[in-house]
XYZ file of C-alpha atoms in Angstrom:
357
model
C -92.942 -58.735 -54.041
C -90.312 -56.121 -54.804
C -88.858 -54.555 -51.770
C -86.662 -56.537 -49.327
C -89.008 -56.338 -46.254
C -92.050 -57.908 -48.047
C -89.379 -60.967 -48.910
C -88.903 -61.028 -44.890
C -92.245 -60.445 -44.082
C -93.297 -64.253 -43.452
C -93.620 -65.490 -39.884
C -90.003 -65.782 -38.289
C -88.788 -69.632 -37.580
C -88.674 -70.280 -33.950
C -87.666 -73.019 -32.292
C -90.291 -75.389 -31.948
C -91.041 -76.511 -28.533
C -91.585 -80.291 -28.273
C -94.459 -81.522 -26.057
C -96.221 -84.971 -24.943
C -99.481 -85.746 -26.356
C -101.352 -88.666 -25.244
C -103.562 -89.094 -28.519
C -100.424 -89.456 -30.572
C -99.919 -92.727 -28.632
C -103.498 -93.791 -29.639
C -102.263 -92.635 -33.344
C -99.237 -94.722 -33.325
C -100.951 -97.592 -31.870
C -103.395 -97.900 -34.848
C -100.883 -97.435 -37.414
C -99.351 -100.803 -35.774
C -102.728 -102.052 -35.659
C -102.986 -101.308 -39.645
C -99.482 -102.545 -40.032
C -99.617 -101.265 -43.632
C -97.279 -99.106 -45.596
C -95.152 -96.447 -44.515
C -97.667 -95.917 -40.960
C -96.925 -99.721 -40.330
C -93.144 -99.144 -40.537
C -93.316 -95.793 -38.433
C -94.908 -97.754 -35.659
C -92.142 -100.309 -36.130
C -89.611 -97.744 -35.738
C -91.321 -96.389 -32.407
C -91.124 -100.515 -31.118
C -87.202 -100.244 -32.235
C -86.122 -97.170 -30.133
C -87.859 -98.454 -27.341
C -86.073 -101.498 -27.737
C -82.808 -99.288 -27.747
C -84.102 -97.560 -24.857
C -85.026 -100.666 -23.041
C -81.577 -102.884 -23.999
C -79.514 -99.727 -23.060
C -77.840 -99.509 -26.582
C -75.466 -96.874 -27.100
C -77.749 -94.976 -29.507
C -76.157 -92.686 -32.375
C -78.345 -89.845 -34.694
C -76.877 -89.187 -37.788
C -78.362 -85.928 -39.563
C -78.174 -84.980 -43.116
C -80.447 -82.721 -44.746
C -81.465 -79.383 -43.983
C -83.255 -80.183 -40.698
C -82.103 -77.727 -38.318
C -83.114 -74.787 -40.476
C -86.852 -75.629 -39.980
C -86.614 -75.208 -36.116
C -87.427 -78.959 -35.613
C -84.086 -79.352 -34.061
C -85.508 -78.847 -30.816
C -86.623 -82.669 -30.810
C -83.171 -83.330 -30.816
C -82.460 -81.144 -28.164
C -85.422 -82.945 -25.987
C -83.895 -86.330 -26.915
C -80.798 -85.470 -25.896
C -81.846 -83.921 -22.246
C -83.865 -87.240 -21.828
C -81.020 -89.321 -22.472
C -82.131 -90.771 -25.880
C -79.359 -89.830 -28.023
C -75.511 -90.410 -27.234
C -73.821 -89.389 -30.131
C -74.550 -87.173 -33.326
C -72.990 -87.656 -36.380
C -73.709 -84.911 -38.692
C -73.700 -82.382 -41.932
C -71.486 -79.150 -41.122
C -74.353 -77.548 -42.403
C -76.998 -78.516 -39.867
C -74.726 -77.338 -37.240
C -74.234 -74.059 -38.916
C -77.652 -73.382 -39.061
C -78.470 -74.707 -35.804
C -76.077 -71.706 -34.269
C -78.452 -69.387 -35.492
C -80.901 -70.177 -33.333
C -78.381 -69.757 -30.297
C -77.622 -66.533 -31.487
C -81.020 -65.531 -31.886
C -80.817 -64.710 -35.340
C -83.359 -64.736 -37.716
C -84.994 -66.911 -40.521
C -88.099 -66.816 -41.852
C -91.317 -68.717 -43.635
C -90.554 -67.778 -47.499
C -91.852 -69.393 -50.244
C -90.618 -72.046 -53.213
C -92.600 -69.884 -55.951
C -89.963 -67.017 -56.127
C -87.715 -65.131 -58.296
C -84.176 -65.942 -56.949
C -82.643 -63.351 -58.679
C -84.364 -60.819 -56.766
C -83.514 -62.650 -53.602
C -79.729 -62.578 -54.636
C -80.072 -58.682 -55.183
C -81.862 -58.082 -51.937
C -79.306 -60.034 -50.062
C -81.488 -63.219 -48.663
C -80.506 -67.143 -49.622
C -82.858 -69.509 -49.677
C -83.463 -72.977 -48.650
C -86.398 -74.730 -50.167
C -89.240 -71.974 -48.635
C -87.230 -71.004 -45.735
C -85.689 -67.419 -46.030
C -82.334 -66.215 -44.489
C -81.052 -62.639 -44.605
C -77.364 -62.400 -44.865
C -76.910 -60.890 -41.927
C -77.994 -64.321 -39.979
C -75.054 -65.800 -42.155
C -72.659 -62.989 -41.479
C -73.101 -62.637 -37.650
C -73.149 -66.482 -37.616
C -69.723 -66.378 -39.514
C -68.270 -63.839 -36.825
C -69.524 -66.167 -34.009
C -67.214 -68.905 -35.541
C -64.255 -66.768 -36.485
C -64.592 -65.300 -32.777
C -64.769 -68.813 -31.215
C -61.849 -70.430 -33.483
C -59.757 -67.407 -32.990
C -59.740 -67.876 -29.446
C -59.692 -71.533 -29.854
C -56.316 -71.225 -31.833
C -54.504 -69.739 -28.673
C -55.436 -72.472 -26.441
C -54.949 -75.778 -28.683
C -52.021 -76.672 -30.781
C -52.215 -80.151 -31.456
C -55.010 -81.966 -34.060
C -57.974 -82.260 -32.513
C -61.207 -84.525 -33.596
C -64.491 -82.800 -34.867
C -66.084 -83.877 -31.552
C -63.701 -81.893 -29.536
C -63.990 -78.785 -31.802
C -68.121 -79.170 -31.551
C -67.790 -79.777 -27.471
C -65.788 -76.485 -27.480
C -67.896 -74.375 -29.577
C -70.860 -75.972 -27.798
C -69.264 -74.716 -24.397
C -68.611 -71.499 -26.491
C -72.243 -70.833 -26.992
C -73.105 -72.008 -23.237
C -71.366 -69.056 -22.074
C -71.592 -66.340 -25.064
C -74.872 -67.059 -26.849
C -78.402 -65.223 -25.731
C -80.475 -68.919 -26.292
C -77.580 -71.844 -25.791
C -81.082 -73.753 -24.818
C -82.215 -73.684 -28.715
C -79.152 -75.397 -30.045
C -78.338 -78.264 -30.130
C -74.290 -78.018 -30.448
C -74.606 -76.334 -26.604
C -77.206 -78.971 -25.481
C -74.654 -81.882 -26.462
C -71.977 -79.878 -24.887
C -74.083 -79.590 -21.630
C -74.801 -83.400 -21.702
C -71.323 -84.349 -23.117
C -72.651 -86.063 -26.194
C -70.222 -86.205 -28.930
C -71.094 -84.520 -32.540
C -69.070 -85.506 -35.161
C -68.984 -84.307 -39.131
C -67.800 -86.898 -41.494
C -66.322 -83.928 -43.990
C -65.643 -80.648 -41.885
C -64.422 -78.559 -44.686
C -67.983 -79.122 -46.341
C -69.471 -76.360 -44.416
C -69.911 -72.452 -43.700
C -68.012 -73.720 -39.996
C -65.369 -75.273 -42.283
C -65.060 -72.332 -44.294
C -64.381 -70.124 -41.576
C -61.847 -72.368 -39.972
C -60.179 -72.445 -43.152
C -60.128 -68.510 -42.750
C -58.315 -68.377 -39.726
C -55.954 -70.761 -41.035
C -55.382 -68.149 -43.750
C -54.737 -65.306 -41.382
C -52.347 -67.547 -39.152
C -54.791 -67.944 -36.445
C -55.871 -71.775 -37.471
C -56.539 -75.123 -36.140
C -56.090 -78.384 -37.235
C -59.313 -80.769 -37.441
C -58.105 -84.648 -38.371
C -61.074 -86.431 -39.459
C -58.877 -89.769 -38.893
C -59.501 -88.965 -34.858
C -63.299 -89.399 -35.662
C -62.780 -92.453 -37.545
C -61.248 -93.899 -34.130
C -63.342 -92.134 -31.740
C -66.685 -93.436 -33.508
C -65.163 -96.966 -34.045
C -63.734 -97.263 -30.268
C -67.134 -96.396 -29.382
C -68.757 -99.010 -30.767
C -66.203 -101.495 -29.932
C -66.628 -100.790 -26.214
C -70.377 -100.426 -26.215
C -72.499 -103.872 -25.185
C -75.313 -102.938 -27.706
C -75.494 -100.160 -30.466
C -78.220 -98.717 -32.200
C -78.792 -95.888 -34.531
C -81.617 -93.621 -36.000
C -80.479 -92.241 -39.550
C -82.138 -88.988 -40.429
C -81.938 -88.685 -44.264
C -78.966 -90.800 -45.138
C -75.793 -89.256 -47.003
C -72.221 -88.973 -45.307
C -73.361 -89.342 -41.675
C -75.312 -92.792 -42.461
C -72.057 -93.981 -43.971
C -69.766 -92.489 -41.562
C -71.738 -94.674 -38.715
C -71.945 -97.788 -40.724
C -68.571 -97.628 -41.482
C -67.773 -98.084 -37.868
C -68.296 -102.210 -37.985
C -66.008 -102.752 -41.189
C -63.190 -100.734 -39.347
C -63.506 -103.089 -36.361
C -63.931 -106.215 -38.537
C -62.463 -105.242 -41.994
C -59.610 -102.999 -40.972
C -58.683 -103.843 -37.282
C -59.679 -107.716 -37.377
C -61.292 -107.385 -33.853
C -65.048 -107.668 -33.393
C -67.553 -106.322 -35.387
C -70.395 -108.355 -36.237
C -72.835 -105.650 -37.066
C -75.135 -102.991 -35.355
C -78.110 -104.217 -33.409
C -80.615 -101.923 -33.878
C -81.385 -99.354 -36.835
C -84.183 -96.659 -37.695
C -83.757 -95.366 -41.259
C -85.958 -92.121 -41.834
C -85.593 -91.319 -46.084
C -87.545 -90.519 -49.136
C -84.529 -92.004 -51.029
C -85.061 -95.441 -52.710
C -82.426 -97.641 -53.808
C -82.239 -98.321 -57.587
C -80.205 -95.327 -58.151
C -77.565 -96.747 -56.152
C -77.167 -93.763 -53.622
C -76.187 -94.106 -50.464
C -79.221 -92.621 -48.315
C -81.754 -94.703 -50.209
C -79.340 -98.155 -49.829
C -81.315 -100.494 -48.067
C -80.715 -102.119 -44.693
C -80.738 -105.455 -45.901
C -77.862 -104.384 -48.091
C -75.853 -103.054 -45.144
C -75.924 -106.652 -43.880
C -73.797 -107.586 -46.881
C -71.443 -105.225 -45.626
C -70.994 -106.522 -41.826
C -72.489 -103.245 -41.183
C -75.630 -104.646 -39.723
C -76.332 -107.550 -37.573
C -78.377 -110.205 -39.518
C -81.395 -110.431 -37.424
C -84.869 -112.563 -37.564
C -86.558 -110.338 -35.170
C -87.583 -106.612 -36.017
C -84.524 -104.937 -35.350
C -84.191 -102.671 -38.492
C -86.636 -100.397 -40.389
C -87.111 -98.179 -43.387
C -89.654 -95.331 -43.148
C -90.031 -93.926 -46.364
C -91.192 -90.462 -44.920
C -89.952 -86.833 -44.737
C -87.759 -86.350 -41.871
C -89.399 -83.055 -40.977
C -92.537 -85.062 -40.407
C -91.198 -88.748 -39.418
C -88.468 -87.511 -36.563
C -91.034 -85.393 -34.697
C -93.295 -87.905 -34.788
C -91.290 -90.874 -33.575
C -89.358 -88.536 -30.768
C -93.063 -87.523 -29.459
C -93.663 -90.954 -29.507
C -91.104 -91.515 -27.299
C -91.697 -88.337 -25.098
C -95.192 -89.293 -24.479
C -94.113 -92.504 -23.259
C -91.706 -90.695 -20.763
C -88.906 -92.837 -21.841
C -85.628 -91.114 -20.365
C -82.307 -92.900 -19.514
C -79.206 -91.809 -17.394
C -76.486 -90.101 -19.406
C -73.811 -91.734 -21.008
C -71.466 -88.979 -21.275
C -69.808 -90.482 -23.934
C -67.916 -87.347 -24.885
C -65.924 -87.912 -21.847
C -65.150 -91.502 -22.132
C -63.944 -91.483 -25.840
C -60.428 -91.021 -25.215
C -59.784 -94.234 -22.627
C -62.187 -95.707 -25.824
C -59.606 -95.684 -28.091
C -56.686 -96.700 -25.483
C -58.806 -100.003 -25.034
C -59.316 -100.605 -28.498
C -55.552 -99.839 -29.090
C -54.456 -102.490 -26.226
C -57.203 -105.093 -27.548
C -55.868 -104.612 -31.102
C -52.358 -105.250 -29.942
C -53.152 -108.366 -28.347
C -54.096 -109.739 -31.524
């Protein structure tokens, strides 16, 4: 391959349309019957997800790793639509790449066996075996910059990342050609708050910084995120989480329990249900591979004898679609909790109860 068009000749990556599969239920049942290795753990994860829904737990989803560029974000979108995800904590990069689909900007199937200097020469960036032409990035940047410029005229006080992403999602609903293919837009539509622990660590954050350099910026305050997420957990009868990949989003959700117990001294006790999908292992000390049992020692997960926490050691581009498809095939759905609309009241309740100590 020598010409730019040669590199971009792969099939364009489109948003996958989740389906229901009756035979998938048979596959998961066979995994359950075996009970061995990660087939057994995936079956357990499906059961834990079912328990979260049946117990009406507030279900969080944390997202790390380059998941959205694959087009598989549609599984998360469908879960939001069904009320199976109540709040999201994601890396900023996943949200930036999510915007490509809303804006109908192309990503292509490529290869990892490539001369990256040639890609640089031709204005193509690579995420393993996915190719993105520079134009996709530039047009997404323009959209973020336009949004931030408009937002800076309306918002003068610091805002949480959930408010920033909600308003960005609403902007996509009004201005993007394909908002139904965006996690951000769908989350805004159903009042699912979306948080980013490190808002500056992404192209969205870089574009926000550019606006600030030009005197058109806004202030995004992560401290508000800490309070909102802790208050949401505090005001929920039961809490569960699906951890995709680990990383900072994993800890940002887990730390809500030490925030309540260790810092504020009110409540805590640990999360009730945890599903962790990862390929990382614990012996190197990284958070993505840290075991759920270790989290019990921190008070992040409630110690229980029944199966309420499970780790599946599997690529999230395989395990997450299987997990969500199982729930779709079982036709699970719930009334939306509209957490975004309640977050301020949750903080007021948390503050009032803390003041009574």
